[in-house]
Structure formats: structure tokens, C-alpha cells
XYZ file of C-alpha atoms in Angstrom:
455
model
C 0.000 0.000 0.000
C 1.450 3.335 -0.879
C 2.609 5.792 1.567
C 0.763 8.549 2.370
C 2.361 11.874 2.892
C 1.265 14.982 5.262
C 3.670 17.499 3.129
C 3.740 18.164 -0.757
C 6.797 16.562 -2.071
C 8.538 19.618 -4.589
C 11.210 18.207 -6.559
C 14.241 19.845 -7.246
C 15.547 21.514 -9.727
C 18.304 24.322 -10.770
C 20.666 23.258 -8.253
C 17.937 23.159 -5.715
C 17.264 20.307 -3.158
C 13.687 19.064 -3.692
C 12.081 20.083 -0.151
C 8.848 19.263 1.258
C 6.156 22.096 0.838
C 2.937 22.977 2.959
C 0.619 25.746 1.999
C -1.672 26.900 5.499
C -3.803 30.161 5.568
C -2.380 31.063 1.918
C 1.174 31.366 3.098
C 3.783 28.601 2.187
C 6.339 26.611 4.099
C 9.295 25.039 2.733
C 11.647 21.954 4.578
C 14.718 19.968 4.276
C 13.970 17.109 2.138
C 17.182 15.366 3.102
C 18.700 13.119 0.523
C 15.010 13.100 -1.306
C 11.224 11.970 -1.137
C 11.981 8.719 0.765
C 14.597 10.144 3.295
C 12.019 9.124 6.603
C 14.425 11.262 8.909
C 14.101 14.166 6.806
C 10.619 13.520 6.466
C 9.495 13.194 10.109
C 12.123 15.963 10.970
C 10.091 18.233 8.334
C 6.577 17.465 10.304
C 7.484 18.199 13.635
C 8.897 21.492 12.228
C 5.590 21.884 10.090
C 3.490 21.405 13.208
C 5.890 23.980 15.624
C 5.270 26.051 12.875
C 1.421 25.511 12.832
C 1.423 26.026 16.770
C 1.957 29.294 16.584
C 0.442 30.479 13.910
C -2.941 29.122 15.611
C -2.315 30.631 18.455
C -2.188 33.884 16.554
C -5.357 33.515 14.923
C -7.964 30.916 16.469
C -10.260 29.705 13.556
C -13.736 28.716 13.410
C -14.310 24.731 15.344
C -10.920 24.860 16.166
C -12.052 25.145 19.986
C -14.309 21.675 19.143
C -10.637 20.215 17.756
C -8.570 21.005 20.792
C -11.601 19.861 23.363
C -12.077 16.706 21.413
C -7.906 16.001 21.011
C -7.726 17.065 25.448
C -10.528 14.194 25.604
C -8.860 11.570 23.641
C -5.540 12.348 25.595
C -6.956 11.899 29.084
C -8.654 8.620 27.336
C -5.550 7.462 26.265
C -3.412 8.112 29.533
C -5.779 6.576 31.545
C -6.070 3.804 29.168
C -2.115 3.244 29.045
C -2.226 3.280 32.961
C -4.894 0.719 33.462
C -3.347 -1.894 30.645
C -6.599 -1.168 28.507
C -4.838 -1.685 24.811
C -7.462 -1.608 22.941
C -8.590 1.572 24.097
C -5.374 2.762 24.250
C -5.056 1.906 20.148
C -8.083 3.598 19.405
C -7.167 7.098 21.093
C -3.448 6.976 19.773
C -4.780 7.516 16.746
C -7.938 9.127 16.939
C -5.224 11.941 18.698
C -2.960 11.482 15.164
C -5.983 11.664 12.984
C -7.927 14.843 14.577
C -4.301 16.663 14.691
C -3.032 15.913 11.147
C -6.739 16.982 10.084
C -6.671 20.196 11.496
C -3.861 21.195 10.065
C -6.655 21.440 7.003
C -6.764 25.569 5.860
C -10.424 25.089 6.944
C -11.377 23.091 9.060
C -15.018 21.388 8.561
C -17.366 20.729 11.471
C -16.398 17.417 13.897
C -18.211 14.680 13.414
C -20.322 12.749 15.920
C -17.549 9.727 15.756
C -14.768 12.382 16.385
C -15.782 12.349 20.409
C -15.318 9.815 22.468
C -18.999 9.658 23.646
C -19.621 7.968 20.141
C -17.560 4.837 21.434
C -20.606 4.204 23.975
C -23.814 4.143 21.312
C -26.809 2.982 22.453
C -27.700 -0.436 21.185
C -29.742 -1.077 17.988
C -33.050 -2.967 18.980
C -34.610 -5.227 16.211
C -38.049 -4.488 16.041
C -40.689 -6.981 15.026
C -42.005 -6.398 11.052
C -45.613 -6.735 12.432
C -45.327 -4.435 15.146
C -48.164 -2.390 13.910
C -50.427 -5.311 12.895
C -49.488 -6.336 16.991
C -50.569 -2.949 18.092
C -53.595 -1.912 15.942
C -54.411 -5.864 17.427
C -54.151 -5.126 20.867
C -56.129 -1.693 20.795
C -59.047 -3.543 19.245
C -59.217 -6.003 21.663
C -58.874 -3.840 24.727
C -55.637 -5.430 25.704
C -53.929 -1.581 25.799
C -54.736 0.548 29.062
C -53.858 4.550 29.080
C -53.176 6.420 32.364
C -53.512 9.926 32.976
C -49.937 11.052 33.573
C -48.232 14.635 34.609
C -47.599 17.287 32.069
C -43.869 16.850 32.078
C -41.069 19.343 30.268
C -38.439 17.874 28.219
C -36.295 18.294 30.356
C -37.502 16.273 33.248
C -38.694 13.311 30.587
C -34.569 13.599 30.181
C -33.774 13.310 34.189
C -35.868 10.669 34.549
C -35.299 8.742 31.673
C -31.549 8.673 32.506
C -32.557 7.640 36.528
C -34.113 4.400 35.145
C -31.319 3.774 32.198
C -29.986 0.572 33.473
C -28.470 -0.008 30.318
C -24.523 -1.194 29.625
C -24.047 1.546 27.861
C -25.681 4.509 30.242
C -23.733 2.338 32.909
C -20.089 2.219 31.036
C -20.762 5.970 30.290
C -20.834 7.096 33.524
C -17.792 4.453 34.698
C -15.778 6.546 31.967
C -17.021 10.044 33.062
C -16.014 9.302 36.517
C -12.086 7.785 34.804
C -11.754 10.919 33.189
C -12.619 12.965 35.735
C -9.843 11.657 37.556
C -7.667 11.770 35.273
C -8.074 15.609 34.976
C -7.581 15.554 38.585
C -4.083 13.816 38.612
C -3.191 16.250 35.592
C -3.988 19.320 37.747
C -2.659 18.482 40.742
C 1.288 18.061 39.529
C 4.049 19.001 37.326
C 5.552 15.551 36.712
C 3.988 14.912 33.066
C 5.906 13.460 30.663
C 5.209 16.870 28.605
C 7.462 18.558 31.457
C 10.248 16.540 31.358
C 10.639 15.747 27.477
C 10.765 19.428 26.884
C 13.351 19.829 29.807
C 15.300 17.309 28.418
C 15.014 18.344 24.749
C 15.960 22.054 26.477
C 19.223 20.231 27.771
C 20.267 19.001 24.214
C 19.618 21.656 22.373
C 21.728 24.025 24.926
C 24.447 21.097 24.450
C 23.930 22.089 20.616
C 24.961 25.665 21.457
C 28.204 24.755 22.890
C 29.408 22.003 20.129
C 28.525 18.928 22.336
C 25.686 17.915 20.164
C 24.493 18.309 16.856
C 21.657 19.771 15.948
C 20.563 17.234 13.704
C 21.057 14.719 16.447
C 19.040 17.541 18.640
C 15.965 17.419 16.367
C 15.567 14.138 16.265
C 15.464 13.236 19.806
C 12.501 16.039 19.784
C 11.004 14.254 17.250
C 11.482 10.524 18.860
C 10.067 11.782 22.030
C 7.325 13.838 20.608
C 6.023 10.207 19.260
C 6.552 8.608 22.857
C 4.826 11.350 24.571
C 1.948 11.280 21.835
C 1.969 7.402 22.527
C 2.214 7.310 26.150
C -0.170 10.515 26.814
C 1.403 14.112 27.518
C -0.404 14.052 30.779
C 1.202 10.999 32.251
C 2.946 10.533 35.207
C 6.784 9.739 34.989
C 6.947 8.075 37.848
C 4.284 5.767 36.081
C 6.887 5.237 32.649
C 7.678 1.544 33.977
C 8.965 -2.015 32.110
C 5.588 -3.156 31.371
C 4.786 0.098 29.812
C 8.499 0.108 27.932
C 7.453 -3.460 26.712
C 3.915 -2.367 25.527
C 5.937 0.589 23.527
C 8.376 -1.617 22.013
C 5.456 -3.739 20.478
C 4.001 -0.648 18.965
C 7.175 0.240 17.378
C 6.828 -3.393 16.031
C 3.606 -3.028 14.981
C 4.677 -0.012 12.628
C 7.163 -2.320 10.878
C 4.163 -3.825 9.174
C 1.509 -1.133 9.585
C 3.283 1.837 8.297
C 5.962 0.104 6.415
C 9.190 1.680 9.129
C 12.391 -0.427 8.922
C 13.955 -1.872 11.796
C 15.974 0.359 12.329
C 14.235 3.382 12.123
C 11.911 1.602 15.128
C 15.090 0.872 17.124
C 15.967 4.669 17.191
C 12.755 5.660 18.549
C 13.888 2.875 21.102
C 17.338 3.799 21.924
C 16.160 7.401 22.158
C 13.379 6.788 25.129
C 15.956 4.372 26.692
C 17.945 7.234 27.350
C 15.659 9.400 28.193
C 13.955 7.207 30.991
C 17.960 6.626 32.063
C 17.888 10.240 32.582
C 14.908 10.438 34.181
C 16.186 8.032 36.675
C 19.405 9.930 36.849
C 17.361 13.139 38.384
C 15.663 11.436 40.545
C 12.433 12.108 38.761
C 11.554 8.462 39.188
C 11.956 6.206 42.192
C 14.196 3.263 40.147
C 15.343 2.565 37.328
C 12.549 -0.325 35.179
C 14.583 -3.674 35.003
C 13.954 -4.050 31.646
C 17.063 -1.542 30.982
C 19.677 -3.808 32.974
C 22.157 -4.930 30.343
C 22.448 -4.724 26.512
C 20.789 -7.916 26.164
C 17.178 -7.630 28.220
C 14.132 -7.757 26.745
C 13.852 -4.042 25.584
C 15.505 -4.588 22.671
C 15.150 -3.994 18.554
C 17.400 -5.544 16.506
C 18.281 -4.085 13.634
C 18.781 -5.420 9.799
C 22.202 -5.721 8.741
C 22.705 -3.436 5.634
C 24.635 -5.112 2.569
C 27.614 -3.533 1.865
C 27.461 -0.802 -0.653
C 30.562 0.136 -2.442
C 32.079 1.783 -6.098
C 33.464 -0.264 -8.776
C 36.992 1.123 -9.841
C 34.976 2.383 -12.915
C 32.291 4.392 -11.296
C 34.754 5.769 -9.224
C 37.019 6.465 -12.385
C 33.867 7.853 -14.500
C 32.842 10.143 -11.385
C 36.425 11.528 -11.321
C 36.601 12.514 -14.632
C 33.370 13.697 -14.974
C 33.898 16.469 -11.452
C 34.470 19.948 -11.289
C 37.806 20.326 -9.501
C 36.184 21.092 -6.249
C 33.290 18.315 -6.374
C 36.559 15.562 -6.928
C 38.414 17.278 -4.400
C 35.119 16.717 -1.400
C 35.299 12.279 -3.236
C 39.308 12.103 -3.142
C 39.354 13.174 0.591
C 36.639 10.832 1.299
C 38.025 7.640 -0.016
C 42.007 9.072 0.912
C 41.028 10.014 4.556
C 37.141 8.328 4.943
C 35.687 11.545 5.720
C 32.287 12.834 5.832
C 30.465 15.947 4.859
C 30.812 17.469 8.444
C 34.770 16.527 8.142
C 35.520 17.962 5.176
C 33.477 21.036 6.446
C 35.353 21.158 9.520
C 38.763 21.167 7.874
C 41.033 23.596 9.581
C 44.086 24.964 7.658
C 46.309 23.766 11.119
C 45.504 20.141 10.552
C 47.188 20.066 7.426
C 50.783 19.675 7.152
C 51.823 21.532 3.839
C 55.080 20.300 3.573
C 54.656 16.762 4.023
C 51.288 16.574 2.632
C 49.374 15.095 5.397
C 46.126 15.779 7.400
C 46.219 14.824 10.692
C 42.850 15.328 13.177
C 40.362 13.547 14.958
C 37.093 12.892 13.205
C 34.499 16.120 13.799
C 31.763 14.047 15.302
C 33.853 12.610 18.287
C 36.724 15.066 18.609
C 35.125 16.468 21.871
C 36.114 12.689 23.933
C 39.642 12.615 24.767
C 39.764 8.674 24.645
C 39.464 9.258 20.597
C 42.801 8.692 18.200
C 44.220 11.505 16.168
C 45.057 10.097 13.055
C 47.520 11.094 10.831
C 46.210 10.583 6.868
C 49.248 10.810 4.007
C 47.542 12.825 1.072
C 47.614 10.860 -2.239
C 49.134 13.936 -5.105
C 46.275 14.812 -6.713
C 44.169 15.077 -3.313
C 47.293 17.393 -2.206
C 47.180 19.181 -5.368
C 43.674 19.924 -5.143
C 43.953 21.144 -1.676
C 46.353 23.330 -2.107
C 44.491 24.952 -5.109
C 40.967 24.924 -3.466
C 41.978 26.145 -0.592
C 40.636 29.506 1.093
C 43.288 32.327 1.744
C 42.828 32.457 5.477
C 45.774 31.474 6.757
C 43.730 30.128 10.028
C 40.184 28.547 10.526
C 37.954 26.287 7.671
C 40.432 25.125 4.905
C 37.355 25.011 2.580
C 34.477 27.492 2.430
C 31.793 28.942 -0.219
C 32.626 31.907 -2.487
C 31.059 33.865 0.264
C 32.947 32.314 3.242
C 30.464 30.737 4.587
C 30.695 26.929 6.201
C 30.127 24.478 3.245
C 28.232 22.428 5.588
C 25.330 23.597 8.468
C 23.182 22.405 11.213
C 21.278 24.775 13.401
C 18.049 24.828 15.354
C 16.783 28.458 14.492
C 14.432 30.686 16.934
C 11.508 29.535 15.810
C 11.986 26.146 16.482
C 12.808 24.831 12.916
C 15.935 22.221 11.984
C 18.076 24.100 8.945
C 21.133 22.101 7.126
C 22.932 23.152 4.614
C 25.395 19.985 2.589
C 26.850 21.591 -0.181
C 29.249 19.008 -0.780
C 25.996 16.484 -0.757
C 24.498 18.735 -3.169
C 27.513 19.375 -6.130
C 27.724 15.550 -5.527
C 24.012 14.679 -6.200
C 24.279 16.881 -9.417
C 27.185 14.939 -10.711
C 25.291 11.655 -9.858
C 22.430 12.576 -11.754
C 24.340 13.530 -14.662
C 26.047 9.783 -14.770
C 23.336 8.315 -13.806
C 24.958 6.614 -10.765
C 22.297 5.654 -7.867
C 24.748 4.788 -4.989
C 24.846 7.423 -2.007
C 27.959 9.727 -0.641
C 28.250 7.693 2.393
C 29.556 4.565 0.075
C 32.866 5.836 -0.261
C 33.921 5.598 3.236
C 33.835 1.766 2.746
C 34.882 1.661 -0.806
């Protein structure tokens, strides 16, 4: 079955990225599509910006039923907390996405009236009641024969036929109605009466990381998508939980889910054991606080039962003649960025990060530690010797600082970017990603960057 998408996929083309487009209240938004339609990261990392982005513009500029969407999404919450906390799955299944559903639909430009099957009263109808086909032959019957007596009874108002219809409604359903008005009505109470929600904490904790982002400890991709891992748990789990309630059972019941979107909406493995890893740390952390009493067993050892395994990716490398053909084909700085990936096994971010000090000019060599775990001391430098025409090309390509990045735009500007921006949204620039992409499409090459670190 075909995916469906939230955003408008807009191709590339000029030298631009395709990017993922949504137009809301006749303005349009534009996001990273990553390395294209199919990039999932990119993808989910482009929704949670779409619906930050959405967030406030609503709040600037309520629209008409948009108070029936956000009383109807509040109810389906507290359903689905309490539902999570009582071990009521089937519930909890319905809400989960009854909450997905009413929030992707009113990100609609206009939204149209709820229907009756959008509240959660509609889960409790009234049973249907098969009627007899001669039930007026019975009737007309009964009057004839006197069988049918009529009392004199008080003139009463509709609204007191209501009151005491509902005192002698000894139905299931008036019954199971009233059990769930009384469970939500506690579980507004709990809500109220604390600030240990799991909406507290993952925003704390996505606060932390993205402050670790300001001083180099973190990247900001990395940043973004623990937000967006999170923002899934917390949808899953219900914003108004408890954390001291996040225990192994509950864990368990979350790695199934993640399971159950292998099949249901197509994820791979290892996109579900992200998600995983991601709230594994995060309840580690909450633990670490003190924001829960202990730490769930489930999380002793690499080998317990909270565990996804993921698939193990076949190899992808270059033949010696689409390396050759690539080569020959490059601009001089485009075979610079695949020489020093295949001479040193660099990536984007290294080649970014560059500095003219880690290059020794007289006997051609690089020597540094890689950019994405320079900050642990425990990590080799390494000492690369430069093949000639990498040298060459380095010397030639080179900025004219004589300190700072080796290799920058005409504009001196980083060749490569990751930043979290004010209003909440991921931004990356990969120029080296892109002049590659544009050479790949003109030899009509499929394999990715990436592949020649292991060529």
C-alpha cells in the first residue's frame, strides 16, 4: 500500500534540493527534504517542524471549530493516559490515533465541522433494537381487543422526561458511560494536581540538548531528532502521564508498537530501534534526576528484553569504474570533497570542519580527529598521508585564510550547516551532498555519498 504523505513533495531543480512544501492560511512553508522523497528522517524531521510552525500560527489567529478540535484532542488524551495506565490496549489503540488523525486533520486551511464519531462519547452508542415487522399489525391488534390501558400522567417538560429517563437507564451503555465520566474525571484531577507529566520533562530534556547544541557537544541534527522521537513517545504514552508511572511493562507495551509499525506503516527496523534507543535514554535520565523512584529492570544490560534488533545493511561500495567515470566527470572542487573521502574516509561534516592547522603543507598530510567525536579525549588523532592529486587539489581549493575552515563557499560561509533556528525549525545546509548529487544525476549513478567511506 502506498505511503501517504502529510507534506507536498517539490522536486528539485536548478541546483535546488527538492524540499517538502505545505501551503496553510495562503502562506507557504518550505523543509529539508534530506537526501530526497523517501529520506524518513528528513521527512518526520520536516513534520514536527511543520506542526511547531502551525502552533503558533494558531495561536495567533484561532479559527472557526478549532475550539471543538482542541476539546475533542484534550478528551482523547486523558482517554488514552488513563487507558495506558490501566493496561486497557485496545482503548489505548483507538485514542493513539484518533489523537494522530484529529491533529493531522486540522492542520486542514479550513477546518469542517467534527463529526459525531470524532468524540469519544460515540464509542458508547446505544444499542440497535430489532423491532418486530408486524409491530403495527401487533398494536392496531391489541387496541381492538382492549388489551392496551392509558393512564392519565403529569404534564412533564423535556427536560424532566430527560432526568428521569436517565434515573431508570440501566443499560450497559448509560452504565459504562458514567464508569468513563467518573475515569476521566480523575484523570483531569491527577493532571492538575502536579508538574511531573511526561510533557514537562521531554521538553526539559530536549531544552538540555539543544543548549548542548549551542556549545558544540551535540548536533543539531542529532538535537531534532530526539525532539522528534520523544514527541512520538509522549503522543503514545499521553502528555499528561505521570513519569513516575513510565515503567517495564509500559516500555514493553511501547516496544510492540514500534513493532507493529514495521508492518503497519511500512518503518524499517531500524528506524523503530531509534525511537527505542532514544526513550531508553531518556527514561535513564529520568532516573538519573531522581524524577523516578528506580530505574525499570527491563534496561539492565544490553541484552534484556527491551531490545530492537536491527537489519544488517549489505555492503554498498564503487566499482573502480564508477569511481574512475565520477572523477573525470567532477568539477575540480566536487573531486576534491570524493578524493578526501576515499584518501582520509571523511564525511560531509569533516571535510566542512577542515582547519588549515591540521594540514601539514610540507609533508602533505592531514592529521585530526574525526568532527563528530573530537570532543572525547579517549578518541585517536590520526595522521592521513595525502595521495598527489588530493594534495594538489587542496592546495588549489583552498581559502586564503591562513587560520580557521580550509574550505568554504565563495562567500565564506561553512560548506556544511546544522542549526536549530528561533523559531523552532531544523536548517542544514550539505553543499558538498548537493555538487555531488548533481554529478550523480548527470552519470546516472544511484549509490549514495556515504559509500565511499567503505569503498
Amino acid at each position: 500500500m502506498p505511503r501517504k504523505f502529510r507534506l507536498t513533495w517539490q522536486a528539485g531543480s536548478n541546483g535546488r534540493d527538492g524540499r517538502w512544501r505545505k501551503k496553510y492560511k495562503d502562506k507557504v512553508y518550505y523543509y529539508s527534504g534530506g537526501s530526497g522523497k523517501y529520506d524518513r528522517d528528513a521527512y518526520e524531521a520536516a513534520i514536527v517542524a511543520w506542526e511547531t510552525e502551525k502552533l503558533r500560527v494558531d495561536a495567533n489567529a484561532p479559527r472557526p471549530h478549532q475550539l471543538q478540535y482542541e476539546q475533542a484532542i484534550e478528551e482523547w488524551e486523558q482517554v488514552l493516559a488513563w487507558s495506558n495506565r490501566h493496561g486497557d490496549l485496545d482503548m489505548a489503540t483507538i485514542a493513539f490515533e484518533k489523537v494522530r488523525s484529529l491533529r493531522t486533520r486540522v492542520e486542514s486551511p479550513a477546518l469542517s465541522p467534527l463529526r459525531a464519531s470524532d468524540w469519544f462519547t460515540d464509542q458508547l452508542k446505544m444499542p440497535t433494537i430489532e423491532l418486530p415487522e408486524n409491530l403495527l399489525e401487533q398494536t392496531a391488534a391489541d387496541l381492538a381487543e382492549g388489551n392496551v390501558e392509558f393512564r392519565t400522567l403529569p404534564t412533564l417538560t423535556s427536560a424532566k422526561a430527560a432526568e428521569y429517563a436517565e434515573m431508570i437507564d440501566g443499560s450497559p451503555q448509560r452504565i459504562t458511560r458514567d464508569i468513563w465520566r467518573d475515569r476521566l474525571k480523575q484523570q483531569e484531577r491527577r493532571t492538575a494536581l502536579r508538574d511531573d507529566t511526561l510533557h514537562t520533562h521531554v521538553e526539559e530534556y530536549i531544552s538540555q540538548k539543544e543548549q548542548q547544541v549551542e556549545v558544540g557537544q551535540l548536533s543539531a541534527g542529532r538535537a531534532y531528532a530526539i525532539r522528534l522521537h520523544l514527541s512520538y513517545f509522549r503522543d503514545w504514552l499521553g502528555r499528561d502521564m505521570g513519569v513516575a508511572e513510565i515503567d517495564g511493562s509500559a516500555l514493553l507495551k511501547y516496544q510492540s508498537h514500534l513493532l507493529s509499525n514495521l508492518k503497519v506503516k511500512e518503518w524499517s527496523r531500524t528506524t523503530a530501534q531509534h525511537y527505542l534507543k532514544t526513550v531508553k535514554a531518556f527514561v535513564r535520565w529520568l532516573w538519573q534526576i531522581e524524577a523516578i523512584p528506580t530505574l525499570p529492570r527491563v534496561l539492565d544490560g544490553k541484552s534484556g528484553p527491551l531490545n530492537i534488533g536491527s537489519n544488517t545493511p549489505a555492503v554498498v561500495v564503487y566499482t573502480c569504474d564508477e569511481v574512475t567515470r565520477l572523477l573525470k566527470a567532477a568539477s575540480d572542487r566536487t573531486r576534491l570533497y570524493i578524493l578526501l573521502m576515499l584518501n582520509c574516509g571523511m564525511t560531509q561534516k569533516d571535510i566542512s570542519d577542515l582547519t588549515v592547522e591540521e594540514v601539514d603543507w610540507e609533508q602533505g598530510r592531514i592529521t585530526r580527529k574525526r568532527s563528530k567525536t573530537s570532543q572525547f579525549e579517549n578518541v585517536p588523532t590520526v595522521s592521513y598521508l595525502l595521495w598527489s592529486e588530493t594534495f594538489r587539489l587542496l592546495r588549489q581549493e583552498r581559502s586564503p585564510v591562513s587560520s580557521g575552515r580550509l574550505l568554504e563557499n565563495a562567500n565564506g560561509s561553512a560548506i556544511c550547516t546544522e542549526q536549530i533556528g528561533s523559531d523552532g525549525k531544523f536548517k542544514k545546509t550539505d553543499n558538498v551532498k548537493n555538487a555531488f548529487d548533481r554529478l550523480r544525476k548527470k552519470e546516472d549513478i544511484k549509490k549514495p555519498l556515504k559509500s565511499f567511506k567503505k569503498t
